């Protein structure tokens, strides 16, 4: 399954229609919840929707599958609540949803149509709502399963999920990757991938917006505006970061068939304040996650490596050197005198360790197989001798 996210470009009237649909869905959800009280099954509650429509004629203005999805949402919330309970978490009951806690509604299986126009905007047709301008900046592959309409920071989006399966191909090279301090990452081929420059600009924008927010009076209209501005910048940063990580992981998979990466203990690194911003920015965990996930469909191997001593060991002679200060950018081996950039040395160590681990895993798999084979044989022999 692939999920695409596209922005909707609405005029006032269209936006009002979506607001109304969202509001009716919220009320429907709350009605169903109040009726539920643990007494009914999913199907019984589904039938209750028909009764509700008699009392609340505005529900007839909403596509029936969209309303059914509220029943779906209710029961899926219930099941996640009971899962939490089983895990020993203290949980209360499901709550009624207030306006600020209800941001989406979903067309499942039917009631929608995408139309490519080759004009400035394409069109999304939603049953009972009409045509809505949408920007399809990517080709939508596969059959559309559902479309979720979402309002986020005063903007509207459509999340389109299809049944397509992503096919990727991996490259031929083998690399080790060090999550750097100065650079975002550094690989064993000597390439540095830096954090995009615009991140700094966003961070100073954020700082200004946060300062301005803190000066506003509580409850005032200008404070509300300032808060929206801060949220918007946060969103901009998150989107830019996500985009960067997506592109970088795709490039790495495309070029390599084996990638050794450092398994980072984010918590440890966050405790060093000098690093906190860089590491948070770098969101190494996300890159690692995307690499593993994309590698799977491409046939590339991503090997996690314990990063202990990777900065201290000499990648040429293997001698363990003294710990480097964060400010020391050069690694100089006390034994073989090899002088090399600190991150490059780490990346080479990570690659070597990754390859060692991968071959050990391979060997232990074969060993297990051989053992299994041997024990089966001895079983067979003992059976025969009986
Ligand atoms: Zn050395």
Coordinates of C-alpha atoms and ligand atoms in Angstrom, one line a residue:
X1 CA 0.0 0.0 0.0
X2 CA 1.1 3.5 -0.8
X3 CA -0.2 6.7 0.9
X4 CA 0.1 10.0 -0.9
X5 CA -0.6 13.3 0.6
X6 CA -1.9 16.2 -1.6
X7 CA -2.9 19.7 -0.6
X8 CA -6.4 20.9 -1.4
X9 CA -6.8 24.5 -2.7
X10 CA -10.2 25.6 -1.5
X11 CA -12.4 28.6 -2.0
X12 CA -14.5 29.8 0.9
X13 CA -17.6 27.9 -0.1
X14 CA -15.8 24.7 -0.6
X15 CA -14.0 25.0 2.7
X16 CA -17.3 25.6 4.4
X17 CA -18.7 22.4 3.0
X18 CA -15.7 20.4 4.3
X19 CA -16.0 22.1 7.7
X20 CA -19.7 21.1 7.8
X21 CA -18.9 17.5 6.8
X22 CA -16.2 17.3 9.4
X23 CA -18.6 18.7 12.1
X24 CA -21.4 16.3 11.2
X25 CA -18.9 13.4 11.4
X26 CA -17.8 14.6 14.8
X27 CA -21.3 14.7 16.0
X28 CA -22.0 11.3 14.5
X29 CA -19.0 9.9 16.3
X30 CA -20.2 11.4 19.6
X31 CA -23.8 10.1 19.1
X32 CA -22.5 6.6 18.4
X33 CA -20.3 6.7 21.4
X34 CA -23.1 7.9 23.7
X35 CA -25.3 5.1 22.4
X36 CA -22.6 2.4 22.6
X37 CA -22.0 2.2 26.4
X38 CA -20.7 -1.3 25.9
X39 CA -24.1 -2.6 25.0
X40 CA -24.0 -3.0 21.3
X41 CA -21.9 -4.7 18.6
X42 CA -20.4 -3.0 15.6
X43 CA -23.2 -4.1 13.4
X44 CA -25.9 -3.0 15.7
X45 CA -24.4 0.4 16.0
X46 CA -24.1 0.6 12.2
X47 CA -27.9 0.1 12.0
X48 CA -28.4 2.7 14.6
X49 CA -26.9 5.2 12.1
X50 CA -30.2 4.9 10.1
X51 CA -32.2 5.9 13.1
X52 CA -29.9 8.8 13.8
X53 CA -30.4 10.1 10.2
X54 CA -34.1 10.5 11.0
X55 CA -33.4 12.7 14.0
X56 CA -30.5 14.5 12.4
X57 CA -31.4 15.3 8.7
X58 CA -28.0 17.0 8.2
X59 CA -26.5 13.5 8.2
X60 CA -28.2 12.8 4.9
X61 CA -26.0 15.5 3.4
X62 CA -22.9 13.2 4.1
X63 CA -22.0 10.2 2.0
X64 CA -23.2 7.1 3.8
X65 CA -19.7 5.4 3.7
X66 CA -18.2 8.4 5.3
X67 CA -20.6 8.1 8.3
X68 CA -20.0 4.3 8.5
X69 CA -16.3 5.1 8.9
X70 CA -17.1 6.9 12.1
X71 CA -18.5 3.6 13.4
X72 CA -15.2 2.1 12.2
X73 CA -13.2 4.8 14.0
X74 CA -15.2 4.3 17.2
X75 CA -14.5 0.5 17.3
X76 CA -10.9 0.9 16.3
X77 CA -10.5 3.4 19.2
X78 CA -12.2 0.9 21.5
X79 CA -9.8 -1.9 20.5
X80 CA -6.7 0.2 20.9
X81 CA -8.0 1.2 24.4
X82 CA -8.4 -2.4 25.4
X83 CA -5.0 -3.3 24.0
X84 CA -3.5 -0.6 26.3
X85 CA -5.4 -2.0 29.2
X86 CA -4.1 -5.5 28.5
X87 CA -0.6 -4.1 28.5
X88 CA -1.2 -2.9 32.0
X89 CA -1.7 0.8 31.3
X90 CA -4.3 2.7 33.3
X91 CA -7.0 3.8 30.8
X92 CA -10.2 5.6 31.3
X93 CA -13.2 5.4 29.0
X94 CA -13.4 6.8 25.4
X95 CA -14.1 10.5 25.5
X96 CA -16.5 12.6 23.4
X97 CA -14.5 14.5 20.8
X98 CA -14.4 18.2 21.0
X99 CA -14.0 20.4 18.0
X100 CA -10.2 20.7 18.3
X101 CA -9.7 17.0 18.5
X102 CA -11.5 16.1 15.3
X103 CA -9.5 16.8 12.2
X104 CA -10.3 14.1 9.6
X105 CA -13.0 12.2 7.8
X106 CA -12.7 9.3 5.4
X107 CA -14.2 8.1 2.2
X108 CA -13.7 4.4 2.1
X109 CA -14.0 2.3 -1.1
X110 CA -16.4 4.7 -2.9
X111 CA -17.7 8.2 -3.2
X112 CA -14.6 9.8 -4.7
X113 CA -13.0 10.3 -8.1
X114 CA -9.7 11.9 -9.1
X115 CA -9.5 13.9 -12.3
X116 CA -6.3 14.9 -14.0
X117 CA -6.8 18.2 -15.8
X118 CA -3.4 19.3 -17.0
X119 CA -4.4 22.8 -15.7
X120 CA -3.1 24.6 -12.6
X121 CA -5.2 22.4 -10.3
X122 CA -6.5 18.9 -10.8
X123 CA -9.9 17.9 -9.3
X124 CA -11.1 15.6 -6.6
X125 CA -14.7 14.8 -6.7
X126 CA -16.2 13.9 -3.4
X127 CA -19.8 12.6 -3.3
X128 CA -22.2 15.1 -1.6
X129 CA -19.5 17.7 -1.6
X130 CA -18.6 18.3 -5.2
X131 CA -15.4 19.1 -7.1
X132 CA -12.4 20.3 -5.2
X133 CA -9.1 21.7 -6.6
X134 CA -6.2 19.5 -5.7
X135 CA -2.5 19.5 -6.8
X136 CA -1.4 16.0 -7.8
X137 CA 2.3 16.6 -7.7
X138 CA 2.9 12.8 -8.1
X139 CA 1.4 10.2 -10.2
X140 CA -1.1 8.1 -8.1
X141 CA -0.2 4.4 -8.7
X142 CA -2.6 1.5 -8.1
X143 CA -6.3 1.4 -7.2
X144 CA -7.5 3.9 -4.6
X145 CA -8.7 2.3 -1.4
X146 CA -9.6 5.3 0.6
X147 CA -9.2 9.0 0.8
X148 CA -8.9 10.9 4.1
X149 CA -9.7 14.6 4.2
X150 CA -7.6 16.3 6.9
X151 CA -7.4 19.8 8.2
X152 CA -4.0 20.7 9.7
X153 CA -2.9 24.3 10.6
X154 CA -5.7 25.9 8.6
X155 CA -4.8 23.9 5.5
X156 CA -6.7 21.0 4.0
X157 CA -5.1 17.8 2.6
X158 CA -6.2 14.6 1.0
X159 CA -4.4 11.4 2.1
X160 CA -4.9 8.9 -0.7
X161 CA -4.1 5.2 0.0
X162 CA -3.8 2.8 -2.9
X163 CA -3.1 -0.9 -3.2
X164 CA 0.1 -0.4 -5.2
X165 CA 3.3 -2.1 -4.1
X166 CA 6.5 -0.1 -4.4
X167 CA 9.2 -1.7 -6.4
X168 CA 12.8 -0.5 -5.9
X169 CA 16.1 -1.6 -7.1
X170 CA 19.3 -1.5 -5.1
X171 CA 22.8 -0.7 -6.2
X172 CA 26.1 -2.6 -6.2
X173 CA 28.3 -0.8 -3.6
X174 CA 28.9 -1.6 0.0
X175 CA 29.1 1.3 2.5
X176 CA 29.3 2.1 6.2
X177 CA 27.5 5.2 7.5
X178 CA 28.5 7.3 10.5
X179 CA 25.9 9.6 11.9
X180 CA 28.2 12.6 12.2
X181 CA 28.2 15.6 14.5
X182 CA 29.2 18.3 12.1
X183 CA 27.8 16.6 9.0
X184 CA 24.5 14.8 8.9
X185 CA 26.1 11.6 7.8
X186 CA 29.5 10.5 6.5
X187 CA 30.0 7.4 4.5
X188 CA 33.0 5.0 4.0
X189 CA 33.4 6.3 0.4
X190 CA 34.3 9.7 1.9
X191 CA 31.0 11.4 1.1
X192 CA 29.5 13.9 3.5
X193 CA 25.8 14.6 3.4
X194 CA 25.1 17.8 5.2
X195 CA 21.9 19.0 6.8
X196 CA 20.1 21.3 4.3
X197 CA 21.0 24.9 4.8
X198 CA 17.4 26.0 5.0
X199 CA 17.0 24.2 8.3
X200 CA 19.0 27.0 10.0
X201 CA 16.8 29.6 8.5
X202 CA 13.7 27.8 9.8
X203 CA 15.2 27.5 13.3
X204 CA 15.8 31.3 13.5
X205 CA 12.3 31.9 12.2
X206 CA 11.0 29.6 14.9
X207 CA 13.0 31.3 17.6
X208 CA 11.5 34.7 16.6
X209 CA 8.0 33.4 16.5
X210 CA 8.3 31.7 19.9
X211 CA 9.7 34.9 21.5
X212 CA 6.8 36.9 20.0
X213 CA 4.3 34.3 21.3
X214 CA 5.7 34.5 24.9
X215 CA 5.1 38.3 24.9
X216 CA 1.4 38.0 24.0
X217 CA -1.3 38.2 26.7
X218 CA -3.0 35.0 27.7
X219 CA -6.4 34.5 26.0
X220 CA -5.8 37.3 23.5
X221 CA -6.5 37.1 19.8
X222 CA -3.0 38.0 18.9
X223 CA -1.7 35.2 21.1
X224 CA -3.9 32.8 19.2
X225 CA -2.4 34.1 15.9
X226 CA 1.1 33.8 17.3
X227 CA 0.5 30.2 18.4
X228 CA -0.7 29.3 14.9
X229 CA 2.4 30.9 13.4
X230 CA 4.7 28.8 15.7
X231 CA 2.8 25.6 14.8
X232 CA 3.1 26.4 11.1
X233 CA 6.9 26.8 11.4
X234 CA 7.1 23.5 13.3
X235 CA 5.2 21.9 10.5
X236 CA 7.5 23.4 7.8
X237 CA 10.5 22.1 9.6
X238 CA 9.0 18.6 10.0
X239 CA 8.1 18.5 6.3
X240 CA 11.5 19.7 5.1
X241 CA 13.2 17.2 7.4
X242 CA 11.0 14.3 6.2
X243 CA 11.6 15.2 2.6
X244 CA 15.3 15.3 3.1
X245 CA 15.4 11.9 4.8
X246 CA 13.1 10.4 2.2
X247 CA 15.4 11.5 -0.7
X248 CA 18.6 10.6 1.1
X249 CA 17.4 7.1 2.0
X250 CA 16.2 6.5 -1.6
X251 CA 19.6 7.6 -3.0
X252 CA 21.5 5.3 -0.6
X253 CA 19.4 2.3 -1.5
X254 CA 19.7 3.0 -5.2
X255 CA 23.5 3.1 -5.0
X256 CA 24.2 0.2 -2.6
X257 CA 23.5 -3.4 -2.0
X258 CA 25.0 -3.4 1.6
X259 CA 24.7 -0.6 4.1
X260 CA 26.1 -0.8 7.6
X261 CA 24.7 1.8 10.0
X262 CA 25.4 2.8 13.4
X263 CA 22.8 1.8 16.0
X264 CA 22.5 5.1 17.9
X265 CA 21.5 5.5 21.4
X266 CA 19.6 8.7 21.0
X267 CA 19.0 9.2 24.7
X268 CA 22.7 9.2 25.5
X269 CA 23.4 11.7 22.8
X270 CA 20.5 14.0 23.8
X271 CA 22.1 14.3 27.2
X272 CA 25.0 16.1 25.7
X273 CA 23.5 19.5 25.2
X274 CA 26.0 20.5 22.5
X275 CA 24.6 17.7 20.4
X276 CA 21.0 17.9 21.2
X277 CA 19.9 20.2 18.4
X278 CA 22.0 18.5 15.8
X279 CA 20.9 15.1 16.7
X280 CA 17.2 16.1 16.9
X281 CA 17.6 17.7 13.5
X282 CA 19.3 14.8 12.1
X283 CA 16.5 12.4 13.2
X284 CA 18.8 9.5 12.7
X285 CA 16.2 7.1 13.9
X286 CA 13.9 8.1 11.1
X287 CA 16.7 7.6 8.5
X288 CA 17.5 4.2 9.9
X289 CA 13.8 3.3 9.8
X290 CA 13.4 4.4 6.2
X291 CA 16.5 2.6 5.1
X292 CA 15.4 -0.7 6.7
X293 CA 12.0 -0.3 5.2
X294 CA 13.1 0.6 1.7
X295 CA 15.9 -1.9 1.6
X296 CA 13.4 -4.7 2.1
X297 CA 11.6 -4.1 -1.1
X298 CA 14.8 -3.5 -3.0
X299 CA 16.8 -6.5 -1.9
X300 CA 19.4 -4.4 -0.2
X301 CA 20.9 -5.4 3.2
X302 CA 21.0 -2.9 6.0
X303 CA 23.0 -4.1 9.0
X304 CA 22.8 -2.4 12.4
X305 CA 26.2 -2.1 14.1
X306 CA 27.0 -1.3 17.8
X307 CA 29.0 1.9 17.5
X308 CA 31.1 1.4 20.6
X309 CA 34.8 2.3 19.9
X310 CA 34.2 3.1 16.3
X311 CA 35.7 6.5 16.8
X312 CA 38.6 5.1 18.8
X313 CA 39.7 2.2 16.7
X314 CA 42.1 2.7 13.8
X315 CA 40.4 1.5 10.6
X316 CA 43.9 0.6 9.1
X317 CA 45.7 -1.3 11.8
X318 CA 42.9 -1.9 14.3
X319 CA 44.7 -0.4 17.3
X320 CA 42.4 1.1 19.9
X321 CA 43.4 4.7 20.5
X322 CA 42.4 7.2 23.3
X323 CA 39.0 8.8 23.2
X324 CA 38.7 11.8 21.0
X325 CA 37.3 15.0 22.3
X326 CA 34.2 16.2 20.4
X327 CA 36.2 19.2 19.1
X328 CA 38.9 16.9 17.6
X329 CA 38.0 16.4 14.0
X330 CA 41.1 14.4 13.0
X331 CA 42.0 10.9 14.0
X332 CA 45.7 10.2 14.3
X333 CA 46.7 6.6 15.1
X334 CA 49.3 6.3 17.8
X335 CA 50.6 3.1 16.3
X336 CA 50.6 3.4 12.5
X337 CA 50.4 7.2 12.5
X338 CA 47.6 7.1 10.0
X339 CA 45.9 10.5 9.8
X340 CA 42.3 10.5 8.7
X341 CA 39.1 12.5 9.3
X342 CA 37.3 11.3 12.4
X343 CA 33.9 10.6 10.7
X344 CA 35.6 8.8 7.8
X345 CA 37.5 6.6 10.2
X346 CA 34.2 5.7 12.0
X347 CA 32.4 5.0 8.7
X348 CA 35.2 2.6 7.7
X349 CA 35.0 0.8 11.0
X350 CA 31.2 0.6 10.8
X351 CA 31.4 -1.0 7.3
X352 CA 34.0 -3.5 8.5
X353 CA 32.0 -4.4 11.6
X354 CA 28.8 -4.6 9.6
X355 CA 30.3 -7.0 7.1
X356 CA 31.7 -9.1 9.9
X357 CA 28.3 -9.2 11.6
X358 CA 26.5 -10.1 8.4
X359 CA 28.8 -13.0 7.6
X360 CA 28.6 -14.2 11.2
X361 CA 24.8 -14.2 11.0
X362 CA 25.0 -16.0 7.7
X363 CA 27.3 -18.6 9.3
X364 CA 25.2 -19.1 12.4
X365 CA 22.1 -19.6 10.1
X366 CA 24.0 -22.3 8.2
X367 CA 25.2 -23.8 11.5
X368 CA 21.7 -24.0 12.8
X369 CA 20.7 -25.7 9.7
X370 CA 23.5 -28.2 9.9
X371 CA 22.7 -28.9 13.6
X372 CA 19.1 -29.4 12.8
X373 CA 20.0 -31.6 9.9
X374 CA 22.4 -33.6 12.2
X375 CA 19.8 -34.0 15.0
X376 CA 17.2 -35.1 12.5
X377 CA 19.7 -37.7 11.2
X378 CA 20.5 -39.0 14.7
X379 CA 16.8 -39.2 15.4
X380 CA 16.3 -41.2 12.3
X381 CA 19.2 -43.5 13.3
X382 CA 17.8 -44.0 16.8
X383 CA 14.4 -44.7 15.3
X384 CA 15.8 -47.3 12.9
X385 CA 17.8 -49.0 15.6
X386 CA 14.7 -49.5 17.8
Ligands
LIG1 ZN1 46.6 2.5 13.1

